[in-house]
Amino acid sequence: MRGEAQPTVSVIGLGYIGLPTAAVIARAGMQVCGVDVAQTVVETINRGEIHIEEVDLDGLVRGVVQRGLLSAATEVAPADVFVIAVPTPFAKDGQHTPDISYVLAAARSVARVLKPGDTVILESTSPVGTTEAMRDLIAAERPDLKMPGLTEAIADVSIAYCPERVLPGRILEELTNNDRSIGGITPRCARKALAFYKRFVRGACVTTDARSAEMTKLVENAYRDVNIAFANELSMVADAMGLDVWEVIRLANRHPRVNILSPGPGVGGHCIAVDPWFIVHGAPDETPLIRTARGVNDAKIHHTIARAAALVAANPGVPVACLGLAFKANIDDFRESPARLVAATLARRYGDRIRVVEPYAAKLPIEFTDTGATLVDIDDALETCGVLIVLVDHDLFRSVPLAERAGKAVYDSRGIWPDQPAQAEPEAQRKAG
Ligand code: SAJ
């Protein structure tokens, strides 16, 4: 491979995964064309700017665009390697059925420009079998090309599944340093994809088949969901028993083989609350645990609303600060966020008593319109609010010293203030818990 000319690359889908991936590949010296259906996204990137927030991404994109290594377009053009990073949401049937239509649409657009020797890699989190479905679609569109797994001869193109594993807020670092699973439709496809990832990934790249790689990605997020569900269930048990769940977890985690995760107001984001359903959908009768974990994490959102509402009701007339809207700490992503749901529910119930603090928001999301709730900064909230409801563990909130919280009624759903004195629990609150 060394000494060979760098391949040209097309990255289809320029969202939270596609754009950083395109930029990192360009930084490694490859010529990259990013493709997105949104004209505004394409124009933004071609100006060297970005449309999403991610640590250090702005400087990286500006640099590779200025050096002429990254450009964006709305149509797929010929390239040597195609990386597909488009969304795989649920279908609108209310059954948590995976919708792979964006993947198939991207594969169709790639099929039009595919030539012998090319490699097509799917990165989107996908139900098991999607890479083969993509291969079948390309085979139907391009009968002139010999496809891997469908021919005895050496295939004309390589097709592989290589999931990303990056954590929002640490994407650039994790894109380069995390290990990767690389699943080929055939071993030859896997080797071809491996050679590509070796050009910009420092972590170990482990080859396997496409179906195992698809399942691996789903398993990683389901594993985390099940473990968070355990922590969330414990928090509800602790509330029922009048125990401090954080103290219990701290003590239990001193056992050398116990590592309980942190309870929160529920599980948010676009991966952990979604991907387990892709496994359930694939094997509905074999997945009671994964399904139940989803149910527990969703139930925790309603438990949080009930506890928060009981505290608000127990302090009539007192202004209330909801701390955080993001789906997790120190990011600006408010989509699929339990914190946002809890705060909006309180805003609808208690109107202008609710003050929201979210350092990453310029204004309140749409559902707060006409509720009377306002967006304030942390100083304002600490000065004016007698009730504090912690929904996100942003560093800004963690750093509030006890002196500034003393005398306030607090519900800390994230356990960020272990020094907060326990309060006599009002009757209404105990019942809600
Ligand atoms: N959460 C808890 N308690 C915990 C840990 C997390 O309540 O102890 C909550 C968070 O507050 C958040 C949700 O879970 O609402 C998910 O947050 P996260 O930080 O666990 O994960 P994501 O969704 O940001 O990213 C996950 C990661 N997967 C795993 O850690 C197995 C990431 O590596 C994946 O690349 C990403 O999903 C993805 O794209 O699939």
Coordinates of C-alpha atoms and ligand atoms in Angstrom, one line a residue:
M1 CA 0.0 0.0 0.0
R2 CA 2.8 2.4 0.9
G3 CA 3.9 4.4 -2.1
E4 CA 0.5 4.0 -3.8
A5 CA -1.3 7.2 -4.8
Q6 CA -3.8 8.4 -2.2
P7 CA -7.4 7.4 -3.1
T8 CA -10.0 10.1 -3.7
V9 CA -12.8 9.9 -1.3
S10 CA -16.5 10.7 -1.3
V11 CA -18.2 11.0 2.1
I12 CA -22.0 10.9 1.8
G13 CA -23.9 12.6 4.6
L14 CA -22.2 15.6 6.3
G15 CA -23.7 15.4 9.8
Y16 CA -22.1 14.8 13.2
I17 CA -20.2 11.7 11.9
G18 CA -19.8 12.4 8.2
L19 CA -18.3 15.9 8.5
P20 CA -15.6 15.2 11.1
T21 CA -14.8 11.9 9.2
A22 CA -14.4 13.8 5.9
A23 CA -12.2 16.4 7.6
V24 CA -10.0 13.8 9.3
I25 CA -9.6 11.9 6.0
A26 CA -8.7 15.2 4.2
R27 CA -6.2 16.0 6.9
A28 CA -4.4 12.7 6.1
G29 CA -3.8 14.2 2.6
M30 CA -6.7 12.6 0.7
Q31 CA -8.8 14.5 -1.7
V32 CA -12.3 14.5 -0.2
C33 CA -15.7 15.5 -1.6
G34 CA -18.4 15.6 1.0
V35 CA -22.0 15.2 -0.2
D36 CA -25.1 16.4 1.5
V37 CA -28.7 16.9 0.3
A38 CA -28.9 20.2 2.1
Q39 CA -27.6 23.1 -0.1
T40 CA -27.0 25.3 2.9
V41 CA -24.7 22.7 4.5
V42 CA -22.7 22.4 1.3
E43 CA -22.4 26.2 1.0
T44 CA -21.3 26.5 4.7
I45 CA -18.6 23.9 4.3
N46 CA -17.3 25.3 1.0
R47 CA -16.9 28.7 2.9
G48 CA -14.7 26.7 5.3
E49 CA -17.3 27.0 8.0
I50 CA -19.3 24.4 9.9
H51 CA -23.0 23.8 10.7
I52 CA -22.5 21.7 13.9
E53 CA -20.7 22.2 17.2
E54 CA -17.8 19.9 17.9
V55 CA -14.6 20.5 19.7
D56 CA -11.8 21.8 17.3
L57 CA -13.8 20.9 14.2
D58 CA -14.1 24.5 13.0
G59 CA -10.3 25.0 12.7
L60 CA -9.8 21.6 11.1
V61 CA -12.5 22.1 8.4
R62 CA -11.3 25.7 7.7
G63 CA -7.7 24.3 7.2
V64 CA -8.6 21.4 4.9
V65 CA -11.0 23.5 2.8
Q66 CA -8.3 26.3 2.5
R67 CA -5.7 23.7 1.4
G68 CA -8.2 22.5 -1.2
L69 CA -8.4 19.0 0.3
L70 CA -12.1 19.1 1.3
S71 CA -15.0 20.5 -0.8
A72 CA -18.7 19.8 -0.7
A73 CA -21.4 19.2 -3.3
T74 CA -25.1 18.0 -3.4
E75 CA -24.4 15.3 -6.0
V76 CA -22.1 12.2 -5.7
A77 CA -19.1 12.4 -8.1
P78 CA -16.8 9.6 -9.1
A79 CA -14.2 8.6 -6.4
D80 CA -12.1 5.6 -5.4
V81 CA -13.7 5.2 -1.9
F82 CA -17.3 6.0 -0.9
V83 CA -18.1 6.4 2.8
I84 CA -21.8 6.5 3.6
A85 CA -22.7 8.2 6.9
V86 CA -26.4 9.0 6.6
P87 CA -29.1 8.7 9.3
T88 CA -30.9 5.4 10.1
P89 CA -34.0 6.7 12.0
F90 CA -37.1 4.7 13.0
A91 CA -39.8 4.3 10.5
K92 CA -43.0 6.3 11.3
D93 CA -44.9 3.2 12.2
G94 CA -44.6 3.6 16.0
Q95 CA -43.0 0.1 16.2
H96 CA -39.3 1.1 16.4
T97 CA -38.8 -0.4 12.9
P98 CA -35.4 0.7 11.5
D99 CA -35.7 2.9 8.3
I100 CA -32.7 2.2 6.0
S101 CA -34.1 4.2 3.1
Y102 CA -31.4 6.9 3.5
V103 CA -28.7 4.3 3.3
L104 CA -30.3 2.7 0.2
A105 CA -30.8 6.2 -1.4
A106 CA -27.1 6.9 -0.8
A107 CA -26.1 3.5 -2.3
R108 CA -28.2 4.2 -5.4
S109 CA -26.4 7.5 -5.9
V110 CA -23.0 5.8 -5.5
A111 CA -24.1 3.0 -7.9
R112 CA -24.4 5.6 -10.7
V113 CA -20.7 6.5 -10.6
L114 CA -19.2 3.3 -9.4
K115 CA -16.2 1.8 -11.4
P116 CA -14.1 -1.3 -11.1
G117 CA -11.6 -1.1 -8.2
D118 CA -13.8 1.2 -6.0
T119 CA -14.7 0.5 -2.4
V120 CA -18.0 1.3 -0.8
I121 CA -18.1 1.6 3.0
L122 CA -21.2 2.0 5.2
E123 CA -20.6 3.7 8.5
S124 CA -24.2 4.4 9.6
T125 CA -25.5 2.4 12.5
S126 CA -27.7 -0.2 10.8
P127 CA -29.7 -3.3 11.4
V128 CA -27.9 -6.6 10.7
G129 CA -28.1 -7.3 6.9
T130 CA -28.1 -3.7 5.7
T131 CA -24.7 -3.9 4.0
E132 CA -25.9 -6.9 2.1
A133 CA -29.1 -5.1 1.2
M134 CA -27.0 -2.2 -0.1
R135 CA -24.8 -4.6 -2.1
D136 CA -28.0 -6.2 -3.6
L137 CA -29.3 -2.8 -4.6
I138 CA -26.0 -1.8 -6.3
A139 CA -26.0 -5.2 -8.0
A140 CA -29.5 -4.5 -9.4
E141 CA -28.5 -1.0 -10.6
R142 CA -25.1 -2.1 -12.1
P143 CA -25.4 -5.5 -13.7
D144 CA -22.2 -4.7 -15.5
L145 CA -20.2 -5.0 -12.2
K146 CA -19.3 -8.3 -10.5
M147 CA -20.4 -7.9 -6.9
P148 CA -18.7 -9.5 -3.8
G149 CA -20.5 -12.5 -2.4
L150 CA -22.5 -12.9 -5.6
T151 CA -19.7 -14.1 -7.9
E152 CA -17.2 -16.9 -7.9
A153 CA -14.8 -14.6 -9.6
I154 CA -12.9 -11.8 -8.1
A155 CA -15.4 -9.0 -7.5
D156 CA -15.1 -5.6 -9.3
V157 CA -15.9 -3.6 -6.2
S158 CA -15.4 -4.0 -2.5
I159 CA -18.2 -3.4 0.0
A160 CA -17.8 -3.2 3.8
Y161 CA -19.4 -2.1 7.0
C162 CA -17.2 0.0 9.4
P163 CA -19.2 1.5 12.3
E164 CA -18.0 4.7 14.0
R165 CA -17.7 4.7 17.8
V166 CA -17.0 8.3 18.6
L167 CA -18.4 10.2 21.6
P168 CA -19.9 13.6 20.9
G169 CA -17.6 16.2 22.3
R170 CA -14.5 14.0 21.7
I171 CA -15.2 13.1 18.1
L172 CA -11.9 14.2 16.5
E173 CA -9.8 12.5 19.1
E174 CA -11.8 9.3 19.1
L175 CA -12.1 9.1 15.3
T176 CA -8.3 8.8 15.1
N177 CA -7.6 6.8 18.3
N178 CA -10.4 4.4 18.8
D179 CA -10.1 0.8 17.6
R180 CA -12.4 0.0 14.6
S181 CA -14.3 -3.1 13.5
I182 CA -14.1 -3.5 9.7
G183 CA -16.6 -6.0 8.3
G184 CA -16.3 -7.0 4.7
I185 CA -18.9 -8.7 2.6
T186 CA -15.9 -11.0 1.8
P187 CA -12.5 -11.1 3.4
R188 CA -11.1 -9.4 0.4
C189 CA -13.5 -6.5 0.9
A190 CA -12.4 -6.3 4.5
R191 CA -8.8 -6.1 3.5
K192 CA -9.5 -3.3 1.0
A193 CA -11.4 -1.3 3.6
L194 CA -8.7 -2.0 6.2
A195 CA -6.0 -0.4 3.9
F196 CA -8.2 2.7 3.6
Y197 CA -8.7 3.1 7.4
K198 CA -5.0 2.5 8.1
R199 CA -4.4 5.8 6.3
F200 CA -6.0 7.9 9.1
V201 CA -6.8 5.7 12.1
R202 CA -4.2 5.1 14.8
G203 CA -6.3 2.6 16.8
A204 CA -6.3 -1.1 16.0
C205 CA -8.4 -2.0 13.0
V206 CA -9.9 -5.5 13.4
T207 CA -11.4 -7.2 10.3
T208 CA -14.5 -9.4 10.4
D209 CA -17.6 -10.0 8.2
A210 CA -20.2 -7.3 7.6
R211 CA -23.0 -8.9 9.6
S212 CA -20.8 -9.3 12.7
A213 CA -19.6 -5.7 12.4
E214 CA -23.2 -4.5 12.1
M215 CA -24.2 -6.4 15.2
T216 CA -21.1 -5.3 17.2
K217 CA -22.1 -1.6 16.8
L218 CA -25.7 -2.3 18.1
V219 CA -24.4 -4.5 20.9
E220 CA -22.0 -1.7 22.2
N221 CA -24.9 0.7 22.6
A222 CA -27.3 -1.8 23.9
Y223 CA -24.7 -2.9 26.5
R224 CA -24.5 0.7 27.7
D225 CA -28.3 1.2 27.7
V226 CA -28.8 -2.0 29.8
N227 CA -26.1 -0.8 32.3
I228 CA -27.5 2.7 32.6
A229 CA -31.0 1.1 33.1
F230 CA -29.6 -0.8 36.1
A231 CA -28.3 2.5 37.6
N232 CA -31.6 4.2 36.8
E233 CA -33.6 1.4 38.3
L234 CA -31.5 1.6 41.5
S235 CA -32.2 5.3 41.7
M236 CA -35.9 4.6 41.7
V237 CA -35.5 1.8 44.3
A238 CA -33.5 4.2 46.4
D239 CA -36.1 6.9 46.2
A240 CA -38.8 4.3 47.3
M241 CA -36.6 3.2 50.2
G242 CA -35.5 6.7 51.2
L243 CA -31.8 5.9 50.4
D244 CA -29.1 8.1 48.7
V245 CA -28.5 6.2 45.5
W246 CA -25.2 8.0 44.9
E247 CA -23.8 6.9 48.3
V248 CA -24.9 3.3 47.6
I249 CA -23.3 3.3 44.1
R250 CA -20.1 4.9 45.5
L251 CA -19.8 2.2 48.1
A252 CA -20.7 -0.7 45.8
N253 CA -18.2 0.5 43.2
R254 CA -15.4 -0.1 45.7
H255 CA -15.9 -3.8 45.0
P256 CA -13.1 -4.7 42.5
R257 CA -15.6 -6.3 40.0
V258 CA -18.5 -3.8 40.3
N259 CA -18.7 -0.7 38.2
I260 CA -22.2 0.8 38.3
L261 CA -22.9 3.7 35.9
S262 CA -24.6 7.0 36.9
P263 CA -28.3 7.4 37.1
G264 CA -29.7 10.4 35.3
P265 CA -33.1 11.8 34.2
G266 CA -33.3 9.1 31.4
V267 CA -31.2 8.2 28.4
G268 CA -31.0 10.7 25.5
G269 CA -29.1 11.2 22.2
H270 CA -29.6 9.5 18.9
C271 CA -27.7 6.3 19.5
I272 CA -28.1 4.6 22.9
A273 CA -31.9 5.1 23.1
V274 CA -32.3 4.0 19.5
D275 CA -29.9 1.2 18.6
P276 CA -31.1 -1.4 21.1
W277 CA -34.4 -1.4 19.2
F278 CA -32.6 -2.5 16.1
I279 CA -31.6 -5.7 17.9
V280 CA -35.1 -6.2 19.3
H281 CA -36.5 -5.7 15.9
G282 CA -34.2 -8.4 14.5
A283 CA -34.9 -10.9 17.2
P284 CA -38.1 -9.9 19.1
D285 CA -38.6 -13.1 21.0
E286 CA -35.0 -13.3 22.2
T287 CA -34.6 -9.8 23.7
P288 CA -36.6 -9.4 26.9
L289 CA -33.7 -7.8 28.7
I290 CA -32.8 -5.2 26.1
R291 CA -36.5 -4.3 25.7
T292 CA -37.0 -4.0 29.4
A293 CA -33.9 -1.8 29.8
R294 CA -35.4 0.6 27.2
G295 CA -38.6 0.7 29.3
V296 CA -36.7 1.4 32.5
N297 CA -34.7 4.2 31.0
D298 CA -37.9 5.8 29.6
A299 CA -39.7 5.3 32.9
K300 CA -36.9 7.2 34.6
I301 CA -37.9 10.3 32.6
H302 CA -41.4 10.2 34.1
H303 CA -40.0 9.5 37.5
T304 CA -37.8 12.6 37.2
I305 CA -40.8 14.7 36.1
A306 CA -42.8 13.5 39.1
R307 CA -40.0 14.2 41.6
A308 CA -39.3 17.6 40.2
A309 CA -43.0 18.5 40.0
A310 CA -43.4 17.4 43.7
L311 CA -40.6 19.7 44.8
V312 CA -42.0 22.6 42.8
A313 CA -45.5 22.0 44.3
A314 CA -44.0 21.8 47.8
N315 CA -42.5 25.3 47.4
P316 CA -45.5 27.3 46.2
G317 CA -44.8 30.6 44.5
V318 CA -41.0 30.1 44.6
P319 CA -39.1 30.6 41.3
V320 CA -37.6 27.3 40.0
A321 CA -34.3 26.9 38.0
C322 CA -34.1 24.0 35.6
L323 CA -30.4 23.4 35.1
G324 CA -29.7 22.1 31.6
L325 CA -31.5 21.0 28.4
A326 CA -28.7 19.1 26.6
F327 CA -28.9 15.3 26.4
K328 CA -25.6 15.1 28.3
A329 CA -22.8 17.2 29.8
N330 CA -20.9 19.9 28.0
I331 CA -22.5 19.6 24.6
D332 CA -24.9 21.8 22.6
D333 CA -27.1 19.0 21.4
F334 CA -30.7 19.2 22.7
R335 CA -32.3 16.6 20.4
E336 CA -33.8 13.5 22.1
S337 CA -32.9 15.0 25.5
P338 CA -34.7 13.9 28.6
A339 CA -33.6 17.1 30.4
R340 CA -35.4 19.1 27.7
L341 CA -38.6 17.0 28.1
V342 CA -38.6 17.4 31.9
A343 CA -38.0 21.2 31.7
A344 CA -40.7 21.7 29.1
T345 CA -43.2 19.7 31.1
L346 CA -42.5 21.8 34.1
A347 CA -42.7 25.0 32.0
R348 CA -46.2 23.9 30.7
R349 CA -47.4 23.2 34.3
Y350 CA -45.8 26.1 36.2
G351 CA -45.3 28.8 33.5
D352 CA -43.3 31.9 34.5
R353 CA -42.0 30.3 37.7
I354 CA -39.7 28.2 35.5
R355 CA -36.3 29.7 34.6
V356 CA -34.1 27.5 32.4
V357 CA -30.3 27.7 32.5
E358 CA -28.5 26.3 29.5
P359 CA -25.1 27.8 28.7
Y360 CA -25.2 26.2 25.2
A361 CA -28.5 27.7 24.1
A362 CA -29.1 31.1 22.7
K363 CA -32.9 30.8 23.1
L364 CA -35.4 28.3 24.5
P365 CA -36.6 25.5 22.1
I366 CA -39.9 25.9 20.3
E367 CA -42.0 23.9 22.8
F368 CA -41.3 26.5 25.5
T369 CA -43.1 29.2 23.5
D370 CA -46.0 30.8 25.3
T371 CA -45.3 28.8 28.5
G372 CA -43.9 31.9 30.3
A373 CA -40.7 30.1 31.1
T374 CA -37.5 32.1 30.5
L375 CA -33.8 31.4 29.7
V376 CA -31.5 32.9 32.3
D377 CA -27.9 32.6 33.2
I378 CA -26.6 30.7 36.2
D379 CA -25.9 33.9 38.2
D380 CA -29.5 35.1 37.7
A381 CA -30.9 31.6 38.6
L382 CA -28.9 31.4 41.8
E383 CA -29.9 34.9 42.8
T384 CA -33.6 34.6 42.1
C385 CA -34.6 30.9 42.4
G386 CA -35.3 29.0 45.6
V387 CA -35.7 25.6 43.9
L388 CA -32.9 24.1 41.8
I389 CA -33.5 21.1 39.6
V390 CA -30.3 19.6 38.1
L391 CA -31.0 17.9 34.8
V392 CA -27.6 18.0 33.1
D393 CA -24.1 17.7 34.6
H394 CA -22.5 20.6 32.7
D395 CA -19.2 21.6 34.3
L396 CA -20.7 25.1 34.9
F397 CA -23.3 23.6 37.2
R398 CA -20.9 21.2 39.0
S399 CA -18.7 24.2 39.9
V400 CA -21.5 26.0 41.9
P401 CA -20.2 25.9 45.5
L402 CA -22.4 24.8 48.4
A403 CA -22.5 28.4 49.8
E404 CA -24.5 29.5 46.7
R405 CA -27.0 26.5 47.0
A406 CA -27.4 26.6 50.8
G407 CA -31.0 27.1 51.9
K408 CA -32.4 26.2 48.5
A409 CA -34.6 23.2 47.8
V410 CA -32.7 20.9 45.4
Y411 CA -33.5 17.9 43.2
D412 CA -30.2 16.8 41.7
S413 CA -31.0 14.1 39.1
R414 CA -27.3 13.8 38.1
G415 CA -25.7 13.6 41.5
I416 CA -23.3 16.5 40.8
W417 CA -23.6 18.0 44.3
P418 CA -22.8 15.3 46.8
D419 CA -22.2 17.9 49.5
Q420 CA -25.8 19.2 49.3
P421 CA -27.4 18.6 52.7
A422 CA -30.3 16.1 52.6
Q423 CA -33.6 17.9 52.9
A424 CA -36.7 16.8 54.8
E425 CA -38.7 15.3 52.0
P426 CA -42.1 16.8 51.6
E427 CA -45.0 14.4 51.8
A428 CA -46.0 15.2 48.2
Q429 CA -42.5 14.5 47.0
R430 CA -42.2 11.1 48.8
K431 CA -45.5 10.0 47.2
A432 CA -44.4 11.1 43.7
G433 CA -41.1 9.2 44.2
Ligands
SAJ1 N1 -25.9 8.4 30.6 C1 -26.4 8.2 31.9 N2 -25.6 7.6 32.8 C2 -24.3 7.2 32.5 C3 -23.9 7.4 31.1 C4 -24.7 8.0 30.2 O1 -27.5 8.6 32.2 O2 -23.6 6.7 33.3 C5 -26.8 9.1 29.6 C6 -26.3 10.4 29.1 O3 -26.6 11.5 30.0 C7 -27.0 10.5 27.8 C8 -27.1 9.1 27.3 O4 -26.9 8.3 28.5 O5 -28.3 11.0 27.9 C9 -26.0 8.7 26.3 O6 -24.8 9.3 26.6 P1 -23.4 8.5 26.4 O7 -22.3 9.5 26.7 O8 -23.4 7.3 27.1 O9 -23.3 8.2 24.8 P2 -23.6 8.9 23.4 O10 -25.0 8.7 23.0 O11 -23.1 10.3 23.5 O12 -22.6 8.1 22.5 C10 -22.7 6.7 22.4 C11 -21.4 6.0 22.7 N3 -21.5 4.6 22.8 C12 -21.0 3.9 23.9 O13 -20.4 4.5 24.8 C13 -21.2 2.4 23.9 C14 -20.4 6.3 21.5 O14 -19.2 5.6 21.7 C15 -21.1 5.9 20.2 O15 -20.2 6.3 19.1 C16 -22.4 6.7 20.0 O16 -23.2 6.4 21.1 C17 -23.0 6.4 18.7 O17 -22.8 7.2 17.7 O18 -23.5 5.3 18.5

